[in-house]
Coordinates of C-alpha atoms in Angstrom, one line a residue:
M1 CA -19.1 -10.1 -18.0
T2 CA -16.8 -8.0 -20.4
P3 CA -12.7 -8.2 -19.5
R4 CA -13.0 -4.5 -18.3
F5 CA -15.8 -5.4 -15.4
R6 CA -14.1 -8.4 -14.5
G7 CA -10.8 -6.4 -14.1
N8 CA -12.7 -3.7 -12.0
L9 CA -14.3 -6.6 -9.9
L10 CA -11.0 -8.1 -8.9
L11 CA -9.6 -4.7 -8.2
L12 CA -12.4 -3.8 -6.1
L13 CA -11.9 -7.1 -4.4
T14 CA -8.3 -6.1 -3.8
A15 CA -9.2 -2.9 -2.3
A16 CA -11.7 -4.5 0.1
I17 CA -8.8 -6.9 1.3
W18 CA -6.5 -4.2 1.8
G19 CA -9.0 -2.2 3.7
F20 CA -10.1 -4.9 6.1
A21 CA -6.4 -5.3 6.6
F22 CA -6.4 -2.3 8.9
V23 CA -8.7 -4.1 11.0
A24 CA -6.7 -7.0 11.4
Q25 CA -3.6 -4.8 12.2
R26 CA -5.5 -3.2 14.7
M27 CA -6.3 -6.1 16.4
G28 CA -2.9 -7.6 15.7
A29 CA -1.9 -4.7 17.9
D30 CA -3.8 -5.8 21.1
H31 CA -1.5 -8.9 21.3
M32 CA 1.9 -7.9 19.5
G33 CA 4.3 -5.3 19.4
A34 CA 4.4 -3.5 16.0
Y35 CA 7.7 -5.0 15.1
A36 CA 6.9 -8.9 16.2
F37 CA 3.7 -8.2 14.3
N38 CA 5.1 -7.0 10.9
A39 CA 7.9 -9.5 11.0
S40 CA 5.4 -12.0 11.2
R41 CA 2.8 -11.0 8.4
F42 CA 5.7 -10.0 6.2
A43 CA 7.5 -13.3 6.3
L44 CA 4.0 -15.2 5.7
G45 CA 3.5 -12.6 2.8
S46 CA 6.8 -13.0 1.3
V47 CA 6.6 -17.0 1.4
S48 CA 3.1 -17.1 0.3
L49 CA 4.3 -15.3 -2.9
L50 CA 6.8 -18.5 -3.8
P51 CA 4.0 -20.9 -5.0
V52 CA 3.0 -18.1 -7.2
I53 CA 6.1 -17.7 -8.5
V54 CA 6.9 -21.4 -8.9
V55 CA 3.4 -21.5 -10.8
V56 CA 4.2 -18.5 -13.3
N57 CA 7.7 -20.1 -14.1
R58 CA 6.1 -23.3 -14.9
L59 CA 3.2 -21.9 -17.1
R60 CA 6.0 -19.8 -18.7
A61 CA 8.0 -23.0 -19.4
R62 CA 5.0 -24.6 -21.0
G63 CA 4.5 -21.4 -23.4
T64 CA 1.0 -20.7 -21.7
L65 CA 2.7 -17.2 -20.7
A66 CA 5.3 -15.2 -22.5
A67 CA 8.7 -15.5 -21.2
A68 CA 9.9 -13.0 -18.9
P69 CA 12.3 -10.5 -20.1
G70 CA 15.6 -10.1 -18.3
G71 CA 17.1 -13.4 -18.3
T72 CA 16.9 -16.4 -16.5
S73 CA 15.0 -17.2 -13.2
R74 CA 18.5 -16.6 -11.4
E75 CA 19.4 -13.7 -13.5
R76 CA 16.0 -11.9 -12.7
T77 CA 16.1 -12.8 -8.9
V78 CA 19.7 -11.4 -8.9
A79 CA 18.7 -8.0 -10.5
A80 CA 15.8 -7.7 -8.1
L81 CA 17.8 -8.3 -4.8
R82 CA 19.3 -4.6 -4.4
P83 CA 16.3 -2.8 -5.5
A84 CA 14.2 -4.8 -3.3
M85 CA 16.3 -4.4 -0.1
I86 CA 16.1 -0.3 -0.6
A87 CA 12.2 -0.8 -1.3
G88 CA 11.9 -3.1 1.5
S89 CA 14.0 -0.9 3.9
V90 CA 11.3 2.1 3.1
L91 CA 8.4 -0.1 3.7
F92 CA 9.8 -1.3 6.9
V93 CA 9.5 2.4 8.1
A94 CA 6.1 2.9 6.4
S95 CA 4.5 -0.3 8.1
S96 CA 6.3 -0.1 11.4
L97 CA 5.1 4.0 11.6
Q98 CA 1.6 2.7 10.5
Q99 CA 1.6 -0.6 12.9
Y100 CA 2.7 1.4 15.8
S101 CA 0.1 4.2 15.3
L102 CA -2.8 1.6 15.7
N103 CA -2.4 1.6 19.2
W104 CA -3.8 5.4 19.6
T105 CA -6.1 5.5 16.4
T106 CA -8.6 3.5 15.1
A107 CA -8.6 1.4 11.8
G108 CA -11.1 4.0 10.2
K109 CA -8.5 7.0 10.6
A110 CA -5.4 4.8 9.8
G111 CA -7.2 4.0 6.6
F112 CA -7.9 7.3 5.1
I113 CA -4.7 8.9 6.5
T114 CA -2.4 6.4 4.8
G115 CA -4.6 6.9 1.6
L116 CA -3.1 10.1 1.5
Y117 CA 0.0 8.6 -0.2
I118 CA -2.0 8.8 -3.6
V119 CA -1.9 12.5 -3.0
L120 CA 1.5 12.6 -2.2
V121 CA 3.0 10.6 -4.8
P122 CA 2.3 13.3 -7.4
I123 CA 3.7 16.3 -5.2
L124 CA 6.8 14.4 -4.2
G125 CA 7.1 13.8 -7.8
M126 CA 7.7 17.3 -8.3
F127 CA 11.1 17.1 -6.7
L128 CA 12.0 14.6 -9.4
R129 CA 10.9 17.1 -11.9
H130 CA 7.3 15.8 -12.8
S131 CA 4.7 18.4 -13.4
T132 CA 1.6 18.6 -11.1
T133 CA -1.8 19.7 -12.5
V134 CA -4.4 21.8 -10.7
T135 CA -6.4 18.6 -10.0
T136 CA -3.7 17.5 -7.7
W137 CA -3.5 20.3 -6.0
L138 CA -7.3 20.6 -5.6
G139 CA -7.2 17.0 -4.2
A140 CA -4.4 17.8 -1.8
F141 CA -6.5 20.7 -0.5
L142 CA -9.6 18.5 0.2
A143 CA -7.4 15.8 1.6
A144 CA -5.9 18.3 3.9
G145 CA -9.0 19.6 4.9
G146 CA -10.2 16.3 5.7
L147 CA -7.4 15.4 7.8
Y148 CA -7.7 18.6 9.8
V149 CA -11.4 17.9 10.5
L150 CA -10.7 14.4 11.6
S151 CA -7.6 14.4 13.4
V152 CA -6.7 18.0 14.8
R153 CA -7.4 18.7 18.2
E154 CA -7.9 22.0 19.9
G155 CA -4.7 24.3 19.8
F156 CA -4.0 22.9 16.4
T157 CA -2.3 19.6 17.7
L158 CA -2.7 16.5 15.8
A159 CA -3.5 13.5 17.7
P160 CA -0.2 11.2 18.3
G161 CA -1.5 8.1 16.9
D162 CA -2.7 10.1 13.6
G163 CA 0.5 12.0 13.3
F164 CA 2.6 8.4 13.1
V165 CA 0.0 7.4 10.3
L166 CA 0.5 10.9 8.6
V167 CA 4.4 10.5 8.7
S168 CA 4.1 6.8 7.2
A169 CA 2.1 8.0 4.4
V170 CA 5.0 10.0 3.3
F171 CA 6.9 6.9 3.3
W172 CA 4.4 4.8 1.3
A173 CA 4.5 7.5 -1.2
T174 CA 8.1 7.3 -1.3
H175 CA 8.0 3.5 -1.7
I176 CA 5.8 4.0 -4.7
L177 CA 8.1 6.1 -6.4
L178 CA 10.8 3.7 -5.8
V179 CA 8.4 0.9 -7.0
D180 CA 7.8 3.0 -10.2
R181 CA 11.6 3.3 -10.5
Y182 CA 12.1 -0.5 -10.7
T183 CA 9.0 -1.3 -12.9
S184 CA 11.4 -3.2 -15.5
L185 CA 12.3 -6.0 -12.7
D186 CA 10.5 -9.2 -12.4
P187 CA 7.5 -8.0 -10.2
L188 CA 7.0 -11.3 -8.0
R189 CA 10.5 -11.6 -7.2
F190 CA 10.9 -8.2 -6.3
S191 CA 7.8 -8.2 -4.2
A192 CA 8.9 -11.3 -2.3
L193 CA 12.3 -9.9 -2.0
Q194 CA 11.4 -6.4 -0.4
F195 CA 8.5 -8.4 2.0
A196 CA 11.5 -10.8 3.1
T197 CA 13.7 -7.4 3.7
T198 CA 10.9 -5.6 5.8
A199 CA 10.3 -9.0 7.6
L200 CA 14.0 -9.2 8.5
L201 CA 14.5 -5.5 9.6
S202 CA 11.1 -6.0 11.6
L203 CA 12.7 -9.3 13.4
G204 CA 15.8 -6.8 14.2
G205 CA 13.4 -4.1 16.0
A206 CA 11.6 -6.8 17.8
L207 CA 14.7 -8.2 19.0
I208 CA 16.1 -4.9 20.2
F209 CA 12.9 -3.2 21.3
E210 CA 10.1 -5.9 22.2
R211 CA 12.2 -8.2 24.5
P212 CA 11.4 -10.2 26.4
E213 CA 7.7 -11.0 25.3
L214 CA 8.8 -10.9 21.7
F215 CA 6.3 -13.3 19.9
A216 CA 4.6 -14.3 23.1
G217 CA 1.3 -12.8 21.9
L218 CA 1.6 -14.7 18.5
P219 CA -0.8 -17.4 19.2
D220 CA -3.7 -15.3 20.0
A221 CA -2.9 -12.7 16.8
L222 CA -2.6 -15.8 14.4
A223 CA -5.9 -14.7 12.7
P224 CA -4.8 -11.2 12.2
V225 CA -1.0 -12.4 11.0
F226 CA -2.6 -14.8 8.5
Y227 CA -4.8 -12.1 7.0
G228 CA -2.5 -9.4 7.0
G229 CA 0.3 -11.6 5.4
A230 CA -1.4 -14.3 3.4
L231 CA -4.5 -12.3 2.1
S232 CA -3.5 -9.0 2.4
V233 CA -0.1 -9.6 0.9
G234 CA -0.2 -12.7 -1.1
V235 CA -3.7 -13.1 -2.4
A236 CA -4.4 -9.3 -3.0
Y237 CA -1.3 -8.7 -4.9
T238 CA -1.9 -11.6 -7.0
L239 CA -5.6 -10.4 -7.5
Q240 CA -3.9 -6.7 -8.3
V241 CA -1.8 -8.0 -11.1
F242 CA -4.7 -10.2 -13.0
G243 CA -7.2 -7.0 -12.4
Q244 CA -4.7 -4.4 -14.0
R245 CA -4.4 -6.6 -17.1
D246 CA -8.1 -5.8 -18.3
A247 CA -8.7 -2.2 -16.6
R248 CA -7.7 1.0 -17.6
P249 CA -4.6 2.4 -15.6
A250 CA -6.4 5.4 -14.2
A251 CA -9.8 3.6 -13.0
A252 CA -7.4 0.8 -11.4
A253 CA -5.9 3.9 -9.2
I254 CA -9.1 5.2 -8.3
I255 CA -10.7 1.7 -7.2
L256 CA -7.6 0.7 -5.1
S257 CA -7.9 4.1 -3.3
L258 CA -11.1 2.8 -2.1
E259 CA -9.4 0.9 0.4
A260 CA -9.5 3.6 2.9
V261 CA -13.7 3.3 2.5
F262 CA -13.4 -0.5 3.6
A263 CA -10.9 0.2 6.4
A264 CA -13.6 2.6 7.8
I265 CA -16.5 0.1 7.2
G266 CA -14.4 -2.7 8.7
G267 CA -13.5 -0.9 11.7
I268 CA -17.1 0.0 12.3
L269 CA -18.7 -3.5 11.6
I270 CA -16.1 -5.5 13.0
L271 CA -14.3 -3.5 15.9
A272 CA -17.3 -1.2 16.7
E273 CA -15.6 1.9 16.4
P274 CA -17.7 4.8 16.6
L275 CA -18.5 7.2 13.8
T276 CA -19.2 10.9 14.3
W277 CA -20.5 13.6 12.1
R278 CA -16.9 15.0 12.7
E279 CA -15.6 11.8 11.5
A280 CA -17.8 11.3 8.8
T281 CA -17.1 14.7 7.2
G282 CA -13.2 14.1 7.3
F283 CA -13.7 10.9 5.9
G284 CA -15.9 12.4 2.9
L285 CA -13.4 15.5 2.5
M286 CA -10.1 13.0 2.5
L287 CA -11.9 10.5 0.0
A288 CA -12.8 13.3 -2.6
G289 CA -9.4 14.6 -2.4
I290 CA -7.8 11.3 -3.2
L291 CA -10.5 10.7 -6.1
V292 CA -10.2 14.3 -7.6
S293 CA -6.5 14.0 -7.5
Q294 CA -6.6 10.7 -9.5
W295 CA -9.5 11.3 -11.6
A296 CA -7.8 13.6 -14.2
G297 CA -4.1 12.2 -12.9
P298 CA -1.0 13.9 -13.0
A299 CA 0.6 13.9 -16.4
P300 CA 4.2 14.5 -15.7
T301 CA 6.8 15.1 -18.0
S302 CA 10.4 14.9 -17.5
G303 CA 12.3 17.8 -17.0
P304 CA 15.9 17.3 -18.3
A305 CA 16.5 17.5 -22.0
G306 CA 16.1 13.9 -23.7
A307 CA 14.4 12.0 -21.1
V308 CA 12.1 9.3 -21.5
P309 CA 8.3 10.5 -21.4
E310 CA 5.9 9.3 -19.0
P311 CA 4.0 5.9 -20.7
V312 CA 0.4 6.8 -21.3
D313 CA -2.6 4.0 -22.1
A314 CA -4.6 3.6 -25.4
D315 CA -6.8 6.5 -24.4
G316 CA -4.0 9.0 -23.8
H317 CA -4.5 8.8 -20.0
P318 CA -1.2 8.5 -18.0
I319 CA -0.3 5.5 -16.4
P320 CA 0.0 5.8 -12.7
P321 CA 2.5 3.8 -10.6
E322 CA 0.7 0.8 -9.1
P323 CA 0.1 1.1 -5.3
Q324 CA 1.5 -1.7 -3.3
P325 CA 0.1 -4.3 -0.9
R326 CA -0.1 -3.4 2.8

């Protein structure tokens, strides 16, 4: 097994874990409010990264891994705190809208509509003076057509649940752009802190909007919370880090975008969600849009004079921002 093939397999497993997380979230929505469920899973996700941080620190101390830039462990934590709080706040809005929407839409639809963030990232990047290629616009057109076929009802109205997911996709895209801005920070500490921020904000939302039942449904939602926290956040994030060591960045983005397909498969197999020809057509158009937009990838260049150009890999392909876990 070549390193690149192994890396692609790890990324495919990551996409599968993230995709089936939509099923877990849909099941969790049957027992808990959106805020309480997210508070539980993001708290677990943050805690699950702590052992990984400890192991990485020990490996670096032994010289097995290269020393991390940015100073001591404490200095890296302090440096990541404020950016993580900002990113975690955006993540709170995105995840809350997404989880809330699952009361009115299917896991498959939520997965595909959320996948639009991959198309939205380069489009929103235009406001940061990034250039946008023809393939990006073609991908956006295909994805928009798929969204229309999948979700728009008679009278050109968007189904309520699908509308919430669509708005959440904008926040997911904003979150990725924020993460791209903070790539120099310690990734594990940054992730653990931002997930902790999301958990605390979700807890606040639960205390305000979901009392008195609050966490009453937690015993029935333990499995979805465990999957959504420990596996989707902790394990999948770690697999992504190791997978992208050996995979080409452009290929990694395409493989990770397949989470939408796994979300649809999980909805059909586990939740017995129906799949009509209209939905299948919408899924196909949206998947085509996601893949087309990433295949050639936007090659953004900074607008202001003297700005630092976007990094490229050994083959000359632009390195896209890493998608974050759900």
